[in-house]
mmCIF file of C-alpha atoms in Angstrom:
data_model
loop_
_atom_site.group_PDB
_atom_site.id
_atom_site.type_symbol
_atom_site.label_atom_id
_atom_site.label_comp_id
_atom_site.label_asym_id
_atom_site.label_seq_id
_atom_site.Cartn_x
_atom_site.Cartn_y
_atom_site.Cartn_z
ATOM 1 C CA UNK I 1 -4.112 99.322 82.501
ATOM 2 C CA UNK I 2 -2.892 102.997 82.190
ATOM 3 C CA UNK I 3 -2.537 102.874 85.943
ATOM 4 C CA UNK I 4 -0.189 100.080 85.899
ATOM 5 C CA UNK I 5 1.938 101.946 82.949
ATOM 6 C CA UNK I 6 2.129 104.686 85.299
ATOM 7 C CA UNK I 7 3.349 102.850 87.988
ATOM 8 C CA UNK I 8 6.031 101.055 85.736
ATOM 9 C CA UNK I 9 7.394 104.035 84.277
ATOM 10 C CA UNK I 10 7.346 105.871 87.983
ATOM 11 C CA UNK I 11 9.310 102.919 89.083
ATOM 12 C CA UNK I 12 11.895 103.319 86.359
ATOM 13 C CA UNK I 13 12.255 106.737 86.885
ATOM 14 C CA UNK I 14 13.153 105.992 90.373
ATOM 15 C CA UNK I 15 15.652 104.084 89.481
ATOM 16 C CA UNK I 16 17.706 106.138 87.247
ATOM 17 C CA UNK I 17 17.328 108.544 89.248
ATOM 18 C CA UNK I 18 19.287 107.137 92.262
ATOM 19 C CA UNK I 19 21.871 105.719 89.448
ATOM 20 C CA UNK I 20 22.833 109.375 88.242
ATOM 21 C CA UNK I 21 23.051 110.996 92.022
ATOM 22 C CA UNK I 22 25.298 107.515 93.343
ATOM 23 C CA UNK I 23 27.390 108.570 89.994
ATOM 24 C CA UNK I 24 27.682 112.275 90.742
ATOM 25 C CA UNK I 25 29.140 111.325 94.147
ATOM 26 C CA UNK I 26 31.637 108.792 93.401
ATOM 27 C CA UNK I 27 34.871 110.179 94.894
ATOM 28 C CA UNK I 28 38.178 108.234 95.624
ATOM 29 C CA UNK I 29 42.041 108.286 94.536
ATOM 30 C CA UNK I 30 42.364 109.039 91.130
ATOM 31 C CA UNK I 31 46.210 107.490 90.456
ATOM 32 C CA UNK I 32 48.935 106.450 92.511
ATOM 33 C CA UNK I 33 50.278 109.256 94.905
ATOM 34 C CA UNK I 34 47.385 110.871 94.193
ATOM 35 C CA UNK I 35 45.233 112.288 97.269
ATOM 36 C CA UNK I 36 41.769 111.702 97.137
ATOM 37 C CA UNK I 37 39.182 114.350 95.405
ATOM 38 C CA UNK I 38 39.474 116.332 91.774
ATOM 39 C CA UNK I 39 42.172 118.919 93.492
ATOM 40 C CA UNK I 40 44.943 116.287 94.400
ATOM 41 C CA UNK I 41 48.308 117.271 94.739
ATOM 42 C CA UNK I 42 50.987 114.575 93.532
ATOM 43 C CA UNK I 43 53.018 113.173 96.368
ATOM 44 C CA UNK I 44 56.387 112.476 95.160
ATOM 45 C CA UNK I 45 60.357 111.570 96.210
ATOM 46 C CA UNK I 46 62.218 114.761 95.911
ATOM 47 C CA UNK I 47 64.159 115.276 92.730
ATOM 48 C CA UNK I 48 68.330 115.461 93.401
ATOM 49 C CA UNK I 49 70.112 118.118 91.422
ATOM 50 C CA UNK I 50 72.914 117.630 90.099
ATOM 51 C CA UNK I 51 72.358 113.488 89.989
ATOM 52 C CA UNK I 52 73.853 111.276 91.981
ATOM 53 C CA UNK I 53 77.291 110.145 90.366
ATOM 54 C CA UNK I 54 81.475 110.271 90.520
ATOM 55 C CA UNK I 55 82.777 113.879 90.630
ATOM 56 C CA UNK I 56 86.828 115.184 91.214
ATOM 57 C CA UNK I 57 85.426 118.292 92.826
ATOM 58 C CA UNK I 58 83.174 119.343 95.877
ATOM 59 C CA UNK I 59 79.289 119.205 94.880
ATOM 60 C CA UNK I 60 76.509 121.188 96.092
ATOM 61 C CA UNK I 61 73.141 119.589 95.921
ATOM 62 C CA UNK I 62 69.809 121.006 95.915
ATOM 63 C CA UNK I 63 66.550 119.203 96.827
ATOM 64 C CA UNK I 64 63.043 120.200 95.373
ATOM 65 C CA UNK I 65 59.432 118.320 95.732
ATOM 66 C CA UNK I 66 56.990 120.746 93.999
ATOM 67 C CA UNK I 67 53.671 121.183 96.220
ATOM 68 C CA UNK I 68 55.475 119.862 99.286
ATOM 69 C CA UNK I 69 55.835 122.359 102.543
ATOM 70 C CA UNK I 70 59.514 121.139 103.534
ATOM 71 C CA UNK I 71 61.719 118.356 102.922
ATOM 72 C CA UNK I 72 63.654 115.979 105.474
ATOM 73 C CA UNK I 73 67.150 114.773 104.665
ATOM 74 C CA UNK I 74 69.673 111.901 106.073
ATOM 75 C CA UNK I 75 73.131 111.390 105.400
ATOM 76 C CA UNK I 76 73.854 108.615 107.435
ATOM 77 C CA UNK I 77 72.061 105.902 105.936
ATOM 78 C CA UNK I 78 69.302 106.072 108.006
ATOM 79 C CA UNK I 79 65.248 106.380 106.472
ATOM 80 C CA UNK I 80 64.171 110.071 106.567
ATOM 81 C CA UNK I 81 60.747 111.012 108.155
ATOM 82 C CA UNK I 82 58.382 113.871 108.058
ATOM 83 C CA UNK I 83 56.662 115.144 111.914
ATOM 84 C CA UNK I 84 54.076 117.092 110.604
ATOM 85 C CA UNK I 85 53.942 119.239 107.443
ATOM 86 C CA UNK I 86 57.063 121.190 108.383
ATOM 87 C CA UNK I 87 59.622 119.461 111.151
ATOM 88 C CA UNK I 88 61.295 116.199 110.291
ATOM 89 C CA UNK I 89 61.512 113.229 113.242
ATOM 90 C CA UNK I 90 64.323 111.590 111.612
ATOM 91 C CA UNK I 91 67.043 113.410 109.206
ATOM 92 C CA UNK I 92 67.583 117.049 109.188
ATOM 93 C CA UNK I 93 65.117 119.896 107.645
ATOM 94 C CA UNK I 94 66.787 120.976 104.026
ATOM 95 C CA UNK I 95 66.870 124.716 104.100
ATOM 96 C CA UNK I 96 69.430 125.076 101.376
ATOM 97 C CA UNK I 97 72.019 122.895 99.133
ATOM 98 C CA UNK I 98 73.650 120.118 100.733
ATOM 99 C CA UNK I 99 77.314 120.525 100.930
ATOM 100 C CA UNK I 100 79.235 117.177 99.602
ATOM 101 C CA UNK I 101 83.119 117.352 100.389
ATOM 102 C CA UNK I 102 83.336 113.570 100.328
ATOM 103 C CA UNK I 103 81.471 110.736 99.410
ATOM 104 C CA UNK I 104 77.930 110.746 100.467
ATOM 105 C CA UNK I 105 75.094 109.270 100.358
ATOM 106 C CA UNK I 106 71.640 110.847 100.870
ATOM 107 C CA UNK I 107 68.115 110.002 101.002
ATOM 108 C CA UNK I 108 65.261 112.269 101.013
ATOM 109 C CA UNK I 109 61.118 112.872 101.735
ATOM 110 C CA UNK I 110 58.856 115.171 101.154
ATOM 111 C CA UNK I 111 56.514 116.740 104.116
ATOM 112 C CA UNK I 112 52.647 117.996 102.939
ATOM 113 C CA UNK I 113 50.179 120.630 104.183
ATOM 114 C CA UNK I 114 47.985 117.415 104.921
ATOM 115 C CA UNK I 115 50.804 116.415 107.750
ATOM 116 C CA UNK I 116 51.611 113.380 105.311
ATOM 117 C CA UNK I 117 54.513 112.541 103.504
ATOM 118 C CA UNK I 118 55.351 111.576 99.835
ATOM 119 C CA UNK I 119 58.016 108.263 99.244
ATOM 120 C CA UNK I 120 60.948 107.974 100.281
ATOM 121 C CA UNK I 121 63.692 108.463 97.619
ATOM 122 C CA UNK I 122 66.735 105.852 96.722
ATOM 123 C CA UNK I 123 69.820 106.464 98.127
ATOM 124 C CA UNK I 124 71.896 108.817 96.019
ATOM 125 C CA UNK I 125 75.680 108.172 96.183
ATOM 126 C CA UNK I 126 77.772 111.070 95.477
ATOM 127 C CA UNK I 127 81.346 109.492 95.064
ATOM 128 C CA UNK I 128 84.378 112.075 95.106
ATOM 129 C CA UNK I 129 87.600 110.668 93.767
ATOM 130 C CA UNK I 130 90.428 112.314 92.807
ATOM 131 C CA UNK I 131 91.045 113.048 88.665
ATOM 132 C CA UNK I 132 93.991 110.998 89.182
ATOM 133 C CA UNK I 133 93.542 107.862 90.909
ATOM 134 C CA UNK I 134 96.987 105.594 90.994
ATOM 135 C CA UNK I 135 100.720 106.235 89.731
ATOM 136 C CA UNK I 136 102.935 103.903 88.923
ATOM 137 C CA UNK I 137 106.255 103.488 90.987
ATOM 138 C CA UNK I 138 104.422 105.932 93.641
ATOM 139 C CA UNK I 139 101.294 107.159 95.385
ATOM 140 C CA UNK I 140 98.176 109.497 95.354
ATOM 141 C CA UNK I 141 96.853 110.658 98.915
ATOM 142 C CA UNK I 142 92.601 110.259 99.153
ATOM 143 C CA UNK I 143 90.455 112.769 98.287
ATOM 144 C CA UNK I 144 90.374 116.031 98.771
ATOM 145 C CA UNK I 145 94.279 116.270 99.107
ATOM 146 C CA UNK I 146 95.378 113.369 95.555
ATOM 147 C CA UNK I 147 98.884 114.264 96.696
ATOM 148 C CA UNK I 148 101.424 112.419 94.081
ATOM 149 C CA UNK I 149 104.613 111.396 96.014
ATOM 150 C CA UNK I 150 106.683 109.190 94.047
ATOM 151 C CA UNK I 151 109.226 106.430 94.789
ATOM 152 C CA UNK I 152 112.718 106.413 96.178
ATOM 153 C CA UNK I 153 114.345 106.328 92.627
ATOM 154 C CA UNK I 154 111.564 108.353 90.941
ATOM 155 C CA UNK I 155 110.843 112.029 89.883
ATOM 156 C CA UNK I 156 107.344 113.181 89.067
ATOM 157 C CA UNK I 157 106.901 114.793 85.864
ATOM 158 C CA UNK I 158 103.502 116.268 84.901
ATOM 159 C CA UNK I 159 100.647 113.096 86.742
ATOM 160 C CA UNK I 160 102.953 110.066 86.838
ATOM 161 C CA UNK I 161 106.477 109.314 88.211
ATOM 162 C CA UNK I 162 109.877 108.645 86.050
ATOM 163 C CA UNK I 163 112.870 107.054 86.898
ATOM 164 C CA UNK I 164 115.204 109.915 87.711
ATOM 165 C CA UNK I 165 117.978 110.508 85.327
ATOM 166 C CA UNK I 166 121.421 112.753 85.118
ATOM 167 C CA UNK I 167 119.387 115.236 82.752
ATOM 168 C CA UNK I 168 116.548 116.041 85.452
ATOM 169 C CA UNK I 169 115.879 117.403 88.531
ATOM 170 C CA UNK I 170 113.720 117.148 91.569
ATOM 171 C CA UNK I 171 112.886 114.512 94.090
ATOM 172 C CA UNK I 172 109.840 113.066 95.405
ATOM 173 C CA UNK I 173 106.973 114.713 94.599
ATOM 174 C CA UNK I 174 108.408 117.568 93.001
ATOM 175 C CA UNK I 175 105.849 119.564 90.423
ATOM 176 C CA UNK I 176 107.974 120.283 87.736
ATOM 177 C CA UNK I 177 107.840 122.581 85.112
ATOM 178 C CA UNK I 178 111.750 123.780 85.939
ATOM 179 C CA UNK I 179 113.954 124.402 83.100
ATOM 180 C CA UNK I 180 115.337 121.475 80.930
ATOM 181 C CA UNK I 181 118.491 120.458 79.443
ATOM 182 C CA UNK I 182 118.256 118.641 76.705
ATOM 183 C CA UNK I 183 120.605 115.777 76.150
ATOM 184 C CA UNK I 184 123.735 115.495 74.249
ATOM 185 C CA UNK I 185 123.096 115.098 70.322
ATOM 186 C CA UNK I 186 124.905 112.661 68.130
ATOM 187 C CA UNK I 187 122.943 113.044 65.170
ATOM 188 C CA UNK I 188 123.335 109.935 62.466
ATOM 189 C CA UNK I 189 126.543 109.334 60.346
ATOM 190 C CA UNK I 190 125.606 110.285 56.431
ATOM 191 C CA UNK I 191 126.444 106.313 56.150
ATOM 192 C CA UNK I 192 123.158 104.679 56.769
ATOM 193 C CA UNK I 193 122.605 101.314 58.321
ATOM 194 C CA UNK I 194 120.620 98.757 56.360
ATOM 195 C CA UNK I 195 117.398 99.377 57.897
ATOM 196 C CA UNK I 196 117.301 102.934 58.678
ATOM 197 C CA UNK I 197 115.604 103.785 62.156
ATOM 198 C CA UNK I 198 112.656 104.936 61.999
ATOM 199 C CA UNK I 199 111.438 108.409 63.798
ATOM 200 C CA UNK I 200 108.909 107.664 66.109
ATOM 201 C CA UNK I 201 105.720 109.617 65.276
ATOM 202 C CA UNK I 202 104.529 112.024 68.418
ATOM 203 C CA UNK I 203 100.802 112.673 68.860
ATOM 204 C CA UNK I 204 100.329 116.091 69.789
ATOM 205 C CA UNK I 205 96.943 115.485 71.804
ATOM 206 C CA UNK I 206 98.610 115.757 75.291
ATOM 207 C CA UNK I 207 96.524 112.914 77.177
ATOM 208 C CA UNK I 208 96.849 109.916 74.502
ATOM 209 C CA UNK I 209 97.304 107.155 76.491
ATOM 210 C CA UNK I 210 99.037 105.337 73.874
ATOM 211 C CA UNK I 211 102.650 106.074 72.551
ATOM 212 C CA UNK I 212 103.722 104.185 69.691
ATOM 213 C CA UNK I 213 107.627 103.591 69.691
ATOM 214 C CA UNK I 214 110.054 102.600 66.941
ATOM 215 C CA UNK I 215 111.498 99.172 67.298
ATOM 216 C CA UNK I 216 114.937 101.109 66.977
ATOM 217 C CA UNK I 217 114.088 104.049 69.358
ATOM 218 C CA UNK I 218 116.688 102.739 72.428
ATOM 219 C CA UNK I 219 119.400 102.500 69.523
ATOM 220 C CA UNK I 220 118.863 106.206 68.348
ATOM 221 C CA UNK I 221 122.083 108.039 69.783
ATOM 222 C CA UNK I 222 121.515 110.582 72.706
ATOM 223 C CA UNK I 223 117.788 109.092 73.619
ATOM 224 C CA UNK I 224 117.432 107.076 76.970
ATOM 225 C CA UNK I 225 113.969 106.006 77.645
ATOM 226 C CA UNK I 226 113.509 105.589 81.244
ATOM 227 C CA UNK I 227 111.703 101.868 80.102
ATOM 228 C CA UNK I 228 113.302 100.177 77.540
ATOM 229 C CA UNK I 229 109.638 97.721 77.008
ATOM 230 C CA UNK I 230 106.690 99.935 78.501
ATOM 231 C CA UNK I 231 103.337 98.310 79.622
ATOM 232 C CA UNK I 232 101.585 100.668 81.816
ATOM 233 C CA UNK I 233 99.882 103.785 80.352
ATOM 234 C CA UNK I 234 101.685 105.473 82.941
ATOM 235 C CA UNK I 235 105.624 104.014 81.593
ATOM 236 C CA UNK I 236 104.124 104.782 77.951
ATOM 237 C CA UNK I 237 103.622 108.138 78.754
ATOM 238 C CA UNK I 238 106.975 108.722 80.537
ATOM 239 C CA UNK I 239 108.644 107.365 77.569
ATOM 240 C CA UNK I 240 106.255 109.928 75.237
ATOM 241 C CA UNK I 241 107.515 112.711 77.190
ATOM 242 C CA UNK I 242 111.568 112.289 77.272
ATOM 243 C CA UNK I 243 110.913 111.228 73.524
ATOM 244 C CA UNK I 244 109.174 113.860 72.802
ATOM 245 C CA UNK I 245 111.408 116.875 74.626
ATOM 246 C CA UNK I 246 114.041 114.747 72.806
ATOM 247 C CA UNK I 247 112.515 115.680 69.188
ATOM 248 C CA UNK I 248 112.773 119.498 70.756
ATOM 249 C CA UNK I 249 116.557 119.375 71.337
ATOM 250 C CA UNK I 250 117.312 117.493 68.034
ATOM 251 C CA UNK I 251 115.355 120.526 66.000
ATOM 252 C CA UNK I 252 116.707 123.491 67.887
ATOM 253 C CA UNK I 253 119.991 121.892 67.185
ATOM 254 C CA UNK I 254 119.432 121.059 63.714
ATOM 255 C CA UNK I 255 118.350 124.660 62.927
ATOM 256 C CA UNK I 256 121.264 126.430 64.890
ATOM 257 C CA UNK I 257 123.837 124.249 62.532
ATOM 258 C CA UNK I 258 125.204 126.333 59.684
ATOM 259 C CA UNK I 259 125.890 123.533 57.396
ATOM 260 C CA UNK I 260 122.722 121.985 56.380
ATOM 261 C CA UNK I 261 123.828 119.966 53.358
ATOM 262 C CA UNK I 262 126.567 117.213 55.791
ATOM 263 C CA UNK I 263 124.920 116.496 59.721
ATOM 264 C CA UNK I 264 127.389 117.560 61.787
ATOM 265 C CA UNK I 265 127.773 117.707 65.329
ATOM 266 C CA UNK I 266 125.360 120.538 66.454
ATOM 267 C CA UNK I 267 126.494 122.884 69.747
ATOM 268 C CA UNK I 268 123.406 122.148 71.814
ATOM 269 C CA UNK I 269 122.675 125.215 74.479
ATOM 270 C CA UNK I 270 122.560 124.454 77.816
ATOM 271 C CA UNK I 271 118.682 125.682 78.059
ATOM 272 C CA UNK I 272 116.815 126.025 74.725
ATOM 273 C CA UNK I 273 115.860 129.017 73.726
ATOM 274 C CA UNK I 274 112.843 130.268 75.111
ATOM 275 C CA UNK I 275 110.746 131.459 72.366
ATOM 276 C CA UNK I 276 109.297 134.842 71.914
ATOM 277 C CA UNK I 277 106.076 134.627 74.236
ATOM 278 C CA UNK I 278 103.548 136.199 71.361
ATOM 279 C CA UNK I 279 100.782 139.299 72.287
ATOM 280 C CA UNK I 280 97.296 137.832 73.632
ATOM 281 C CA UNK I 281 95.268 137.055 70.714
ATOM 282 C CA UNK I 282 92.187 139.264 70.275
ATOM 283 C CA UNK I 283 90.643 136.450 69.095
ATOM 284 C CA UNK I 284 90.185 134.315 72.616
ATOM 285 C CA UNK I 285 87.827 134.532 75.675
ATOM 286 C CA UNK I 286 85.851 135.486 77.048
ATOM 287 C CA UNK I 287 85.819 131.966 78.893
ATOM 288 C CA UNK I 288 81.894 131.732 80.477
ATOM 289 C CA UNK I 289 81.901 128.048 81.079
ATOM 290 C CA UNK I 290 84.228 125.522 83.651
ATOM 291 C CA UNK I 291 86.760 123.443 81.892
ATOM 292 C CA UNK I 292 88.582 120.616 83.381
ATOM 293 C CA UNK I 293 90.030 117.444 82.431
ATOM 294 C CA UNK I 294 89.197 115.370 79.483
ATOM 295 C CA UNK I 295 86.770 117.828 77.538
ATOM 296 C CA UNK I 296 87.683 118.646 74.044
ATOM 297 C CA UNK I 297 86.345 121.715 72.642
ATOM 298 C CA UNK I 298 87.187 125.123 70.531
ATOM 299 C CA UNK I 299 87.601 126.666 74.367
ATOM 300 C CA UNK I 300 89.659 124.305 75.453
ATOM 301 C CA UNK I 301 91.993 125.683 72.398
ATOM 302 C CA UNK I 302 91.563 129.208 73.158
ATOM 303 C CA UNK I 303 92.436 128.396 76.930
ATOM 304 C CA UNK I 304 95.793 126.364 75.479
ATOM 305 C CA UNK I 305 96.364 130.052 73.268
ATOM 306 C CA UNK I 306 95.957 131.442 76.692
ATOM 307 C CA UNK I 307 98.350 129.800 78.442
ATOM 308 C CA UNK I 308 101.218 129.550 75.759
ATOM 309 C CA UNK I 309 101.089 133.963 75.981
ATOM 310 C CA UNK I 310 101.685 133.580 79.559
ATOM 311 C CA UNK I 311 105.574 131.919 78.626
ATOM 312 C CA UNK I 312 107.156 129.025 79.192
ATOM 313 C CA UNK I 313 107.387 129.054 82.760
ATOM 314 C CA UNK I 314 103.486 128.248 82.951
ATOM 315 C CA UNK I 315 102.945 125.770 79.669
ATOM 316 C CA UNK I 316 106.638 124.663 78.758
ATOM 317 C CA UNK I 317 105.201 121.962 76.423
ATOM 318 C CA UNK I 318 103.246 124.711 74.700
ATOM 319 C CA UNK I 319 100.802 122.472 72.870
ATOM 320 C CA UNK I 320 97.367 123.958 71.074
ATOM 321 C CA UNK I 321 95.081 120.704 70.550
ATOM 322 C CA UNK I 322 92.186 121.452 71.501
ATOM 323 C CA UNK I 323 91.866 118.729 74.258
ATOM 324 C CA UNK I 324 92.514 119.258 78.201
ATOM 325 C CA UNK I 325 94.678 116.664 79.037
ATOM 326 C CA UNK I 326 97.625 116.437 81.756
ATOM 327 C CA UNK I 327 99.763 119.059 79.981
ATOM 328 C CA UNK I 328 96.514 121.407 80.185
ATOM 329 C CA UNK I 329 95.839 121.010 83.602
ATOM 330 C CA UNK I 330 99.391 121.362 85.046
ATOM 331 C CA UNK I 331 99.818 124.664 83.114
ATOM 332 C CA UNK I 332 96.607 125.833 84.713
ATOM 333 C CA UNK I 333 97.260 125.026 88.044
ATOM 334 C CA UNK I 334 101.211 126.757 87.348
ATOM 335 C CA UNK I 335 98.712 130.052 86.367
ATOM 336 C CA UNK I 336 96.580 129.379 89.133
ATOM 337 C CA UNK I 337 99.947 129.408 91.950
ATOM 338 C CA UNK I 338 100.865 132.585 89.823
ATOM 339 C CA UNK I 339 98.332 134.732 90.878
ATOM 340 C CA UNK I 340 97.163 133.463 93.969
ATOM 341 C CA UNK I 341 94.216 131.578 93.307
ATOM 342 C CA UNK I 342 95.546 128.557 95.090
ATOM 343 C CA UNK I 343 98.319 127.901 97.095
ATOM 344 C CA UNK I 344 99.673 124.090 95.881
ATOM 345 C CA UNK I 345 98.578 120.916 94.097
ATOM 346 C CA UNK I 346 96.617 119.915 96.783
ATOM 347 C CA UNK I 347 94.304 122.656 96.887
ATOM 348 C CA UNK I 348 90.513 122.177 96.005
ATOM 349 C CA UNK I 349 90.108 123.712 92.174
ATOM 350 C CA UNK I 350 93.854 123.041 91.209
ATOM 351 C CA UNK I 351 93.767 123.097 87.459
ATOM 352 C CA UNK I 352 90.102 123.686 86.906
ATOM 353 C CA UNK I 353 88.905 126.309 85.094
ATOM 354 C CA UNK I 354 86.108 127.593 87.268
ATOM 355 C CA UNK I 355 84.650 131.204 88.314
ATOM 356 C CA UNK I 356 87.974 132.281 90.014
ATOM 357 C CA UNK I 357 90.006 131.321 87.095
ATOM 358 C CA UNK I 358 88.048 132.707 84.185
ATOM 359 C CA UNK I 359 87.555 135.860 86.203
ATOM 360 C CA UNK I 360 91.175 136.240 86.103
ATOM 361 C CA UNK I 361 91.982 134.869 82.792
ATOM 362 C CA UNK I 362 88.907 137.640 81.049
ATOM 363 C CA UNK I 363 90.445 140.279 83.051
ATOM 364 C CA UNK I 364 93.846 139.744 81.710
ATOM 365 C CA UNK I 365 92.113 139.326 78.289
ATOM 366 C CA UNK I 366 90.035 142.865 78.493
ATOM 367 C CA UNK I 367 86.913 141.498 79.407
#
């Protein structure tokens, strides 16, 4: 009897004792992308940086697959592939940021020490369009050059195109920013009709894209609107504009009138006169970040406070809102001609606030 107990238990023994060495070496892939054994190293698409998107400037782009030994690149649509741990059979070996001048599309994969390769990434559009896309009653060249040459018939002022008038200058594809004349002034007879007009209110955020306009505006005397019923955002904002430097005139020559109790006729100067163009202000800069179109910030005020010191001949319009619209970004680019940063329009950077700029704009500042 005890020798069969000794057998049994011998027999069980021998049995957990092949269990625990089969469990000790139990190796095999331990999650997807994972290789095999405790020491894996993850085997992943390379990471794009910045991501894939619509940009109004040049991009650089970097590439990065952490535990990788190189990385193989195509920007023709065609599948990247690894030959070995460190050559590529189909793309081109990334050895630094990708330069993206137009719209591209890249795909990417990751080589490894064990002469395998991680997944092949999605394509990653980068789509490069200018800030401003379309005019009306003209056109915008493709990116890089957005070129705005306007109509037979029409002047560009600021991003859009207006039907040229006696009171302004320039032909097609002019820049503006010249002097202005403001238009006669026949201000209201003290005898009021029975619905008095009402003065359109102006927004002073220079990029609204909506103008509201008095039902009696085209009666007001001395005001012609270049469209008498806007529908585009681009004819509202004409109209905004002529109103608006039409408001200037009627103030200037309100103030200059000697007679303030009876409106009388007011002498209206030729050129309005240019304001005293007021110290820096200790207060701004220094500018450490890139501002461009459409942000709205405290910066974007202090740049505005900038450019209003630097006179009228780079921000006429002279408006501190705190927002970078068209007014902002012609009056940077009239800076950036100033002093040589770039040449036209045209020209990559035009009205961006990047290194160049700011390292200008601190100097003149002190900083």
């Amino acid at each position: 009897m005890i020798k069969k107990y000794l057998i049994l238990i011998t027999a069980i023994l021998t049995i957990f004792s092949f269990g625990f060495v089969s469990a000790s070496e139990v190796t095999g892939n331990f999650g997807t992308q994972l290789e095999t054994g405790i020491t894996g190293v993850l085997k992943s698409a390379p990471v794009f940086s910045p991501d894939a998107g619509t940009y109004n400037e040049n991009q650089s782009v970097t590439l990065s697959a952490p535990g990788s030994t190189s990385i193989c690149y195509t920007v023709n649509g065609d599948t990247p592939a690894c030959s070995g741990y460190n050559a590529c059979s189909t793309g081109t070996k990334y050895t630094g940021a990708i330069s993206v001048e137009s719209t591209t599309s890249i795909k990417a994969i990751a080589c490894y020490a064990d002469d395998t390769a991680g997944p092949v990434s999605t394509s990653q559009t980068y789509t490069l369009v200018c800030a401003i896309s379309s005019v009306a009653n003209g056109t915008v060249s493709a990116y890089p050059g957005c070129v705005i040459t306007c109509n037979s018939g029409y002047t560009k002022s600021g991003n859009t195109c207006v039907a040229s008038s006696s009171g302004s200058s320039g032909g097609s594809g002019s820049s503006g920013g010249g002097s202005y004349t403001p238009p006669p002034v026949t201000p209201p007879t003290t005898t009021p009709p029975s619905a008095a007009p009402t003065t359109p209110e102006v927004n002073n955020d220079d990029t609204d894209s909506t103008t509201p306009t008095s039902p009696s505006a085209a009666s007001i005397p001395g005001l012609n609107l270049p469209y008498a019923n806007p529908t585009t955002p681009a004819e509202i904002k004409a109209n905004r504009e002529v109103l608006l430097k039409y408001l200037v005139a009627l103030i200037l020559s309100l103030s200059s009138s000697s007679t303030p109790t009876t409106p009388t006729t007011p002498a209206v100067p030729s050129t309005p006169t240019t304001p005293t163009i007021p110290t820096t202000p200790s207060t701004i800069g220094p500018f450490n970040e890139t501002l461009s179109f459409g942000m709205r910030n405290d910066e974007v005020r202090q740049l505005q406070e900038f450019l209003v010191s630097q006179g009228s001949d780079i921000y006429p319009e002279g408006l501190v809102t705190g927002y970078f619209g068209d007014m902002t970004l012609q009056a940077v680019g009239r800076f950036q001609i100033a002093n040589g940063i770039v040449n036209s329009a045209s020209d990559s950077g035009y009205g961006v606030v990047g290194p160049r700029t700011r390292a200008k704009i601190n100097s003149i500042l002190g900083y």
